[in-house]
CSV table of C-alpha atoms in Angstrom, one decimal:
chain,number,residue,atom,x,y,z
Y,1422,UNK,CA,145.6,86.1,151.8
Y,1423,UNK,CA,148.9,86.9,153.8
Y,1424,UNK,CA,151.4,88.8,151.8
Y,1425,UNK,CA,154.8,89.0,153.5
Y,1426,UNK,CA,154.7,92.3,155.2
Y,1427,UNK,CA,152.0,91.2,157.2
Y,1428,UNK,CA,153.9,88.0,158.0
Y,1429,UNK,CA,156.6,90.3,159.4
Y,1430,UNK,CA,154.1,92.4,161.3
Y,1431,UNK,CA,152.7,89.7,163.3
Y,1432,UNK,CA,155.9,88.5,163.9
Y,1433,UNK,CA,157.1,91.8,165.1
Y,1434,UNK,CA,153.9,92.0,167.6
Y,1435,UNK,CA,154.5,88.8,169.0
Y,1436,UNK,CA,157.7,89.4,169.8
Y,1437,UNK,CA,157.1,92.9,171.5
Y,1438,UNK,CA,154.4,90.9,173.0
Y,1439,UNK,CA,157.2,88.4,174.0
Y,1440,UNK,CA,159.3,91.6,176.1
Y,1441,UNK,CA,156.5,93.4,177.0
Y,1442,UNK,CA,155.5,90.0,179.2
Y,1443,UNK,CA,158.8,88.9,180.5
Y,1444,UNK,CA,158.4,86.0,178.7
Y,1445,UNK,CA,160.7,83.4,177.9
Y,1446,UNK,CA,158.8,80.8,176.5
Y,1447,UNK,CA,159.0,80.6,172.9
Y,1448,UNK,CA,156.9,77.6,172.2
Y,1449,UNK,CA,154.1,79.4,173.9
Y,1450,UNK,CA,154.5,82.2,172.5
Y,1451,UNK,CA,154.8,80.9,168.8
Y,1452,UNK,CA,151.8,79.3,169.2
Y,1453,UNK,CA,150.0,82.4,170.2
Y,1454,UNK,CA,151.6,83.8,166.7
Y,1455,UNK,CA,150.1,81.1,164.7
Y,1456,UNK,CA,147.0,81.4,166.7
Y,1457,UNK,CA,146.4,85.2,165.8
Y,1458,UNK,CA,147.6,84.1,162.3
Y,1459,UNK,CA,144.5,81.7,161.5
Y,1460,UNK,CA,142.4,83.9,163.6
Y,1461,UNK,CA,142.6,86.4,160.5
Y,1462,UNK,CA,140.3,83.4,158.4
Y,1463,UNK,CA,137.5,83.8,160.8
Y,1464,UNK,CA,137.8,87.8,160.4
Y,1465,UNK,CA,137.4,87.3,156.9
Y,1466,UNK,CA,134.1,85.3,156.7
Y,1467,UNK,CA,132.7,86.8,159.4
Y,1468,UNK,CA,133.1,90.0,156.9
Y,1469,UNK,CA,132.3,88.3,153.9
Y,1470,UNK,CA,129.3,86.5,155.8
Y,1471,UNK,CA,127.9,89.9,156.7
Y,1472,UNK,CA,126.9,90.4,153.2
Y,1473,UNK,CA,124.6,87.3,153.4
Y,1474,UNK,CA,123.2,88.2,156.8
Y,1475,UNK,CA,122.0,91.7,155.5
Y,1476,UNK,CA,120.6,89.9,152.6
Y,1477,UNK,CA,118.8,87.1,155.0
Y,1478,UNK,CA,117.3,90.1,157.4
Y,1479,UNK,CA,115.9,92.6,154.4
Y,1480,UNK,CA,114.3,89.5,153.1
Y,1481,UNK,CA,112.8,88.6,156.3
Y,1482,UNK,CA,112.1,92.0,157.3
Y,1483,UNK,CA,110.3,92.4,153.9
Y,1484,UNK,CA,108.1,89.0,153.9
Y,1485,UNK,CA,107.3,90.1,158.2
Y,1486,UNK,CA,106.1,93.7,156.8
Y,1487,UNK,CA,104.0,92.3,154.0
Y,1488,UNK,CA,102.1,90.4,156.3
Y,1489,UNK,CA,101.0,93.0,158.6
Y,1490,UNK,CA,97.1,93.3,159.4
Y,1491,UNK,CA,97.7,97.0,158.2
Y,1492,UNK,CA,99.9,97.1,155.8
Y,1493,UNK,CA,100.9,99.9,152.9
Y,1494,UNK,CA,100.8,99.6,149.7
Y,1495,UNK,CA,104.4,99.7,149.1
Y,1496,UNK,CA,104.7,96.7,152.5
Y,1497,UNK,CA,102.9,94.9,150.1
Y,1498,UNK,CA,104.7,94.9,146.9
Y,1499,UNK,CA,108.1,96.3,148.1
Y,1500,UNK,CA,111.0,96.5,146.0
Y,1501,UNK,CA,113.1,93.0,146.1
Y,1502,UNK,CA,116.4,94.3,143.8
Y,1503,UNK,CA,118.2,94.2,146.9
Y,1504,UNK,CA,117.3,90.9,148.1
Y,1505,UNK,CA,117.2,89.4,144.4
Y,1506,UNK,CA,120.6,90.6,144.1
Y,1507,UNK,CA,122.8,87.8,142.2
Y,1508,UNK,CA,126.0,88.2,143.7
Y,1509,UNK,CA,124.6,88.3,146.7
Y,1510,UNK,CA,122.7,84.8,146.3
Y,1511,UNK,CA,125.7,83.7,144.7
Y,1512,UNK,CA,127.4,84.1,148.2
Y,1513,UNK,CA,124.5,82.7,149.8
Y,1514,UNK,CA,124.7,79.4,147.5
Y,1515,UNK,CA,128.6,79.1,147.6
Y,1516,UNK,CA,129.8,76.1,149.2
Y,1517,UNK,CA,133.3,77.0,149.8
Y,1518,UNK,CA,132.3,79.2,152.0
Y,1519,UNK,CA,129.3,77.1,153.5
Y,1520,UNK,CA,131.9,74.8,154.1
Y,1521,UNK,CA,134.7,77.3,155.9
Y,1522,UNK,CA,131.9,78.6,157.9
Y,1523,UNK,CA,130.9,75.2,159.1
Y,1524,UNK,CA,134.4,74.5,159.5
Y,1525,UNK,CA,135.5,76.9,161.1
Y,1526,UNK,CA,132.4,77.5,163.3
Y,1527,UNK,CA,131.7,81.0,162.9
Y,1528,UNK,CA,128.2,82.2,164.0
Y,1529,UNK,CA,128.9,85.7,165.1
Y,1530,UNK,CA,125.7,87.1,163.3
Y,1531,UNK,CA,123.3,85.0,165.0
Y,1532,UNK,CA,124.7,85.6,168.0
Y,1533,UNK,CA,125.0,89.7,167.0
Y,1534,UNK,CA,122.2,90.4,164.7
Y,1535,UNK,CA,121.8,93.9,166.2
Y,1536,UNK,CA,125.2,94.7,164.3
Y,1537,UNK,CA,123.6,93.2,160.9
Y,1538,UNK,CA,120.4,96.0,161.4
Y,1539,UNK,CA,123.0,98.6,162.0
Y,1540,UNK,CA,124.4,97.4,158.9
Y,1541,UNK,CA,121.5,97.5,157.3
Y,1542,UNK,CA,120.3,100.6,158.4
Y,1543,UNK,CA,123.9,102.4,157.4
Y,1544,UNK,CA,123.0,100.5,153.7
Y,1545,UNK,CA,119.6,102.3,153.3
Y,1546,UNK,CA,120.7,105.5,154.1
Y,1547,UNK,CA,123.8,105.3,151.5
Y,1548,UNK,CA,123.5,107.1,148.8
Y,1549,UNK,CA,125.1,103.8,146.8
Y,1550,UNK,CA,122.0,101.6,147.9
Y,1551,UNK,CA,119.3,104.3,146.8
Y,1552,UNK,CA,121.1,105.0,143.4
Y,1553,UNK,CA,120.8,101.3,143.0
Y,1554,UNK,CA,117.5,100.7,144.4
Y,1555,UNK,CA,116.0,103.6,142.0
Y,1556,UNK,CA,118.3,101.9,138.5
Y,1557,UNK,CA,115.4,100.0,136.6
Y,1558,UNK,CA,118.3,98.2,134.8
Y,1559,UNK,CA,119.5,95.3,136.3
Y,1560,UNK,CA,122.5,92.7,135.4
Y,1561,UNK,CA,124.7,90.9,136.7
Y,1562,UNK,CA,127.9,93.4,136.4
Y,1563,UNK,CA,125.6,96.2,137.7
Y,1564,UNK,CA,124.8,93.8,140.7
Y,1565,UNK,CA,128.6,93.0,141.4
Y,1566,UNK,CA,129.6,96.3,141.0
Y,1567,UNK,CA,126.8,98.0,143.5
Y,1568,UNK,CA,128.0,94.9,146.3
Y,1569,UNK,CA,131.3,96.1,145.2
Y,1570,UNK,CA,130.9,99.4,146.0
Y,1571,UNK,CA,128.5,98.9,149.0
Y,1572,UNK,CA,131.3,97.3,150.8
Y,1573,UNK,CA,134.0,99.7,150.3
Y,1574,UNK,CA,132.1,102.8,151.0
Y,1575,UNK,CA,129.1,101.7,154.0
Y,1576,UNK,CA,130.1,98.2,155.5
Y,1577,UNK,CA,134.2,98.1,155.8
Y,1578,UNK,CA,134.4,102.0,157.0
Y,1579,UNK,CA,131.3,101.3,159.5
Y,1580,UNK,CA,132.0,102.5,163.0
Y,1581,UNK,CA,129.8,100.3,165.1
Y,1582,UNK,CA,131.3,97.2,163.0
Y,1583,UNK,CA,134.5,97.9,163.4
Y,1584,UNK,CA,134.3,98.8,167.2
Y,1585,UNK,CA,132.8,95.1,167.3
Y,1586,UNK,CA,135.7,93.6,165.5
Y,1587,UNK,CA,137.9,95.6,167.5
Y,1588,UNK,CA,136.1,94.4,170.9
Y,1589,UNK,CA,135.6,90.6,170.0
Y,1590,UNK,CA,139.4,90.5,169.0
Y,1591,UNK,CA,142.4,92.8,169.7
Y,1592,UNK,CA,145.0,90.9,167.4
Y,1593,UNK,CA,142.2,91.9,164.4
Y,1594,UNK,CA,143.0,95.4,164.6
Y,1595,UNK,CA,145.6,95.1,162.1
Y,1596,UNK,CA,144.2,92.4,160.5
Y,1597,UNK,CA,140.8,94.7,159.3
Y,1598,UNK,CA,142.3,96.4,156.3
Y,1599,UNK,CA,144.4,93.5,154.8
Y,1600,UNK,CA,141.5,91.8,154.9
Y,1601,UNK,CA,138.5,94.2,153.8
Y,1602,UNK,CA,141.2,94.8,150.7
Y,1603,UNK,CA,141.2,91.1,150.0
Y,1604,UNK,CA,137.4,90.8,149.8
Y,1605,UNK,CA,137.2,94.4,147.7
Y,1606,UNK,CA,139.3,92.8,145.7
Y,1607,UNK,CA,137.2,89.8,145.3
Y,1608,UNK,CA,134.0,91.4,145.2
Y,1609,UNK,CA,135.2,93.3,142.0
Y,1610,UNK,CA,136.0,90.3,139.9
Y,1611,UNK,CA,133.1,87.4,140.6
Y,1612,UNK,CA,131.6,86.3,137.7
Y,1613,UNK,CA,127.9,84.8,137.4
Y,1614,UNK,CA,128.8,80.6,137.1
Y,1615,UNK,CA,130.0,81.2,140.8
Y,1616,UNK,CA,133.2,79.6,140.5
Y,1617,UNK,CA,135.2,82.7,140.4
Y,1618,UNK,CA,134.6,82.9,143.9
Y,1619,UNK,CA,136.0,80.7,146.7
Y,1620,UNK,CA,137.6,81.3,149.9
Y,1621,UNK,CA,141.3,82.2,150.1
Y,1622,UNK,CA,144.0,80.0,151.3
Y,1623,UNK,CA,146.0,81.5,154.9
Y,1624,UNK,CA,149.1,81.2,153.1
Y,1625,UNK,CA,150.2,81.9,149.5
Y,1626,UNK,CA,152.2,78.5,149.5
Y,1627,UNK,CA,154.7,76.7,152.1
Y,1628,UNK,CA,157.2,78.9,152.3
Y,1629,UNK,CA,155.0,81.2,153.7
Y,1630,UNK,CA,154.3,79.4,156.3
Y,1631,UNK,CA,157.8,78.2,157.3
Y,1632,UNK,CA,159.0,82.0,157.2
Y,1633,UNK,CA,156.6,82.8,159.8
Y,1634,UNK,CA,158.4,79.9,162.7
Y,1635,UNK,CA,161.6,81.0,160.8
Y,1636,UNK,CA,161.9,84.1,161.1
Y,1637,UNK,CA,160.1,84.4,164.4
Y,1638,UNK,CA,162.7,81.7,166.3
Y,1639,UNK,CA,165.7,83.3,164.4
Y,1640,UNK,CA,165.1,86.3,165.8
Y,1641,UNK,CA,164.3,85.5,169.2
Y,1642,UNK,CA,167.2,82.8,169.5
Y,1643,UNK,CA,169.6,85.1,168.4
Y,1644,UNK,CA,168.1,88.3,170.3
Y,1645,UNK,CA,171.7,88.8,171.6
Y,1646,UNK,CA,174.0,88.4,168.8
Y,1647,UNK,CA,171.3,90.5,166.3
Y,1648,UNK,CA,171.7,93.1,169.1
Y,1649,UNK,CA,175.6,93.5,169.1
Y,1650,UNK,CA,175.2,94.2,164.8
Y,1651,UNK,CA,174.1,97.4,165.3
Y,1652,UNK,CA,174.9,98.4,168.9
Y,1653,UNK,CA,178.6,99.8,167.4
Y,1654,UNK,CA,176.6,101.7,164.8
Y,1655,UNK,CA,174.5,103.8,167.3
Y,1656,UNK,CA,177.8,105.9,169.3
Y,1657,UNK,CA,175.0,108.6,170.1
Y,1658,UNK,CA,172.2,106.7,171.4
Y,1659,UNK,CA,172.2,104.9,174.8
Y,1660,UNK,CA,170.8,101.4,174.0
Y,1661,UNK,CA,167.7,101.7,176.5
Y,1662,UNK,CA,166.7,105.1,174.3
Y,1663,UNK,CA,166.6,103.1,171.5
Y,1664,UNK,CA,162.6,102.5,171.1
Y,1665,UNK,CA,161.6,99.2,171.5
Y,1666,UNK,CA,159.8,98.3,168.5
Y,1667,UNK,CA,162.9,100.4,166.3
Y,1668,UNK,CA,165.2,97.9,168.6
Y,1669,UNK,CA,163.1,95.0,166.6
Y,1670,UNK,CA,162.6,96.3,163.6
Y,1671,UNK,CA,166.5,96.3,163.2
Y,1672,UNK,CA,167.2,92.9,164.8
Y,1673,UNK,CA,164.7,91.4,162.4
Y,1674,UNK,CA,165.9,93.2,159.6
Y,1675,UNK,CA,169.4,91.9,160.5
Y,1676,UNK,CA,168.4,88.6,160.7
Y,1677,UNK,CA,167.0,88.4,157.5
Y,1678,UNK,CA,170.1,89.9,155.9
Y,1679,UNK,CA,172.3,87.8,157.5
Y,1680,UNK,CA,170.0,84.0,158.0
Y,1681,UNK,CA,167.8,84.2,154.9
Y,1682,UNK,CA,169.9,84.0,152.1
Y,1683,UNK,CA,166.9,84.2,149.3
Y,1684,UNK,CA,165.6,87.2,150.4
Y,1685,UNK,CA,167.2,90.1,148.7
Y,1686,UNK,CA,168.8,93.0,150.6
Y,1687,UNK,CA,166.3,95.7,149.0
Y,1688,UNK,CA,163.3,93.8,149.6
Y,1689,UNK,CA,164.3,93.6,153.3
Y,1690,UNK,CA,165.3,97.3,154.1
Y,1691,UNK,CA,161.7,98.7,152.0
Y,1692,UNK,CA,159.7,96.1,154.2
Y,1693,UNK,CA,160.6,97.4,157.6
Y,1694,UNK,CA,161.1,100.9,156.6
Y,1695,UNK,CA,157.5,100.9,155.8
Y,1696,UNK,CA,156.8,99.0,158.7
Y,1697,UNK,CA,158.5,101.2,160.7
Y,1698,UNK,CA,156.5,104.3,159.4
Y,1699,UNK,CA,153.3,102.9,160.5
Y,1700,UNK,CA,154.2,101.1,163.7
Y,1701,UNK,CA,157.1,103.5,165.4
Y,1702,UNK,CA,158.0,107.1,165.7
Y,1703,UNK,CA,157.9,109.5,162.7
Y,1704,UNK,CA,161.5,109.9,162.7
Y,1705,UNK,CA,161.9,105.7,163.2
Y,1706,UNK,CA,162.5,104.9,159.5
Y,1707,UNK,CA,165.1,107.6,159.4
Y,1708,UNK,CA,167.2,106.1,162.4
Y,1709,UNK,CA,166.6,102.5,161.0
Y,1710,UNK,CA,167.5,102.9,157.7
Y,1711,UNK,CA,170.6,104.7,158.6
Y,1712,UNK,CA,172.1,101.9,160.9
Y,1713,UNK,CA,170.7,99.2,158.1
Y,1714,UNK,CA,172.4,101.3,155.3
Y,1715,UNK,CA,176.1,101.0,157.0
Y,1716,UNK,CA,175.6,97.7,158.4
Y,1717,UNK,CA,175.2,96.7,154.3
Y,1718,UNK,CA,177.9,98.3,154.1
Y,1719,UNK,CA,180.4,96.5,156.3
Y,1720,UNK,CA,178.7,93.4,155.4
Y,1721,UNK,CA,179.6,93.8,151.9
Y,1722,UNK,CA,183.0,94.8,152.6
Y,1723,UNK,CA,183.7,91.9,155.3
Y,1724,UNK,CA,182.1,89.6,152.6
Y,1725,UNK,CA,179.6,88.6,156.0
Y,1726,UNK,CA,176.7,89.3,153.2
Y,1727,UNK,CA,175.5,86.3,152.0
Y,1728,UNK,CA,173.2,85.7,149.1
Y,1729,UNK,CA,172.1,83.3,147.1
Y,1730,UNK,CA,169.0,83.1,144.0
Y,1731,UNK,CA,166.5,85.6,144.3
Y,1732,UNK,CA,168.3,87.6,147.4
Y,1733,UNK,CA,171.0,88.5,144.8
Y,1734,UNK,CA,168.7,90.5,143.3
């Protein structure tokens, strides 16, 4: 589920998190970063659950309303495509996530069920869910591709959701999109036997894993020594100007170049570029890639670069 990039961002949070407190207590605050890490499992079945609640409460909403003393004609035999819909019992019925749910104790939607009628609502009011509703042809593909669609365009961009994720966890913030991408993706290529779809692992493998404490410790053990690399390269700025998170960027960007051997020069400086464009000032990726680009440079010519396997690439 984690792709690098995010790896790096978490680890760039926590440690801005780190100055922003004062704090010198590393082990504390590497287990907050591995905290907010596993934390983005729970934001992804309480998103992927969310599709079975809505399927749950139209179901009950429609046996409730076909039991009414006074009840229409269309109460009475209402339309059940939505309810019947396969990929939606296919969720329903899938035991790895049954089993990550139990696991990981998540119960947000029976605690919140006012959130899964908002949902709901938003759903019948979509021009996706009446397109579908009114298509007398049904299949399997045209069923994964309307759940498909009906999460891209109604649930993921909902406002009241997303002020809920937002409320019930800070650290999810940046968390939402890489994992509403993840279950888009998903979504789009389940097949009917079910066993297309299971539960992502946290990490792709490992390495993952150990680049997270790596590069998180490297960093903040050698705050001071990452700092003098670039200090020389900045005659025109006054070290407190320098913007914090720029200030980060560069020392973990440094650190990689010069403590991770495998990780190739290119891949470093395009990571926190980007990184910087979404998390600094508009003119941060400028200013960083400047001071990166000549510190490459020295590097190279003082032999002080480094690489081995992949990071010669």
């Amino acid at each position: 589920m984690l792709n690098r990039r995010h790896i790096r961002v978490k680890v760039m949070q926590s440690i801005y998190a780190m100055h922003q407190n004062d704090s010198d207590n590393m082990e504390k605050e590497e287990k907050f970063l591995f905290h907010s890490i596993e934390n983005i499992r729970d934001l992804y079945l309480i998103m992927i659950s969310a599709l079975v609640e809505i399927r749950v409460s139209e179901e009950d909403y429609i046996e409730k309303s076909s039991k009414k003393h006074l009840a229409t004609s269309e109460e009475r035999n209402p339309n059940k495509k939505f309810i019947n819909n396969e990929v939606l019992q296919l969720l329903e019925e899938n035991n790895s996530l049954s089993v990550a749910m139990a696991e990981r104790k998540i119960n947000n939607w029976k605690q919140n069920d006012d959130y899964i009628l908002v949902l709901l609502e938003a759903i019948k009011q979509s021009e996706v869910y009446n397109d579908y509703i009114k298509d007398s042809e049904s299949s399997f593909e045209k069923d994964r591709d309307f759940i498909a669609l009906l999460f891209t365009e109604v649930i993921a961009p909902n406002e009241k959701l997303y002020e809920y994720l937002e409320d019930y966890k800070l650290t999810w913030v940046d968390d939402i999109p890489l994992v509403n991408t993840m279950i888009a993706k998903q979504l789009k290529q389940i097949k009917p036997d079910g066993n297309s779809f299971f539960v992502p692992r946290l990490y792709k493998d490992a390495d993952d894993k150990d680049f997270v404490k790596s590069l998180f410790r490297k960093t903040v053990l050698n705050d001071r020594e990452l700092a003098k690399e670039f200090i020389d390269k900045t005659p025109n700025w006054d070290t407190e100007r320098i913007a914090e998170v720029d200030a980060i960027i560069l020392k973990m960007a440094i650190c990689e170049f010069l403590k991770f051997p495998s990780i190739p020069v290119k891949v470093t400086i395009n990571e926190y570029l980007e990184i910087a464009k979404e998390y600094s000032t508009p003119k941060s990726s400028i200013f960083i890639n400047g001071i990166l680009d000549n510190l490459i440079k020295d590097y190279q010519t003082n032999n002080k670069l480094i690489k081995t396997g992949r990071g010669l690439m």
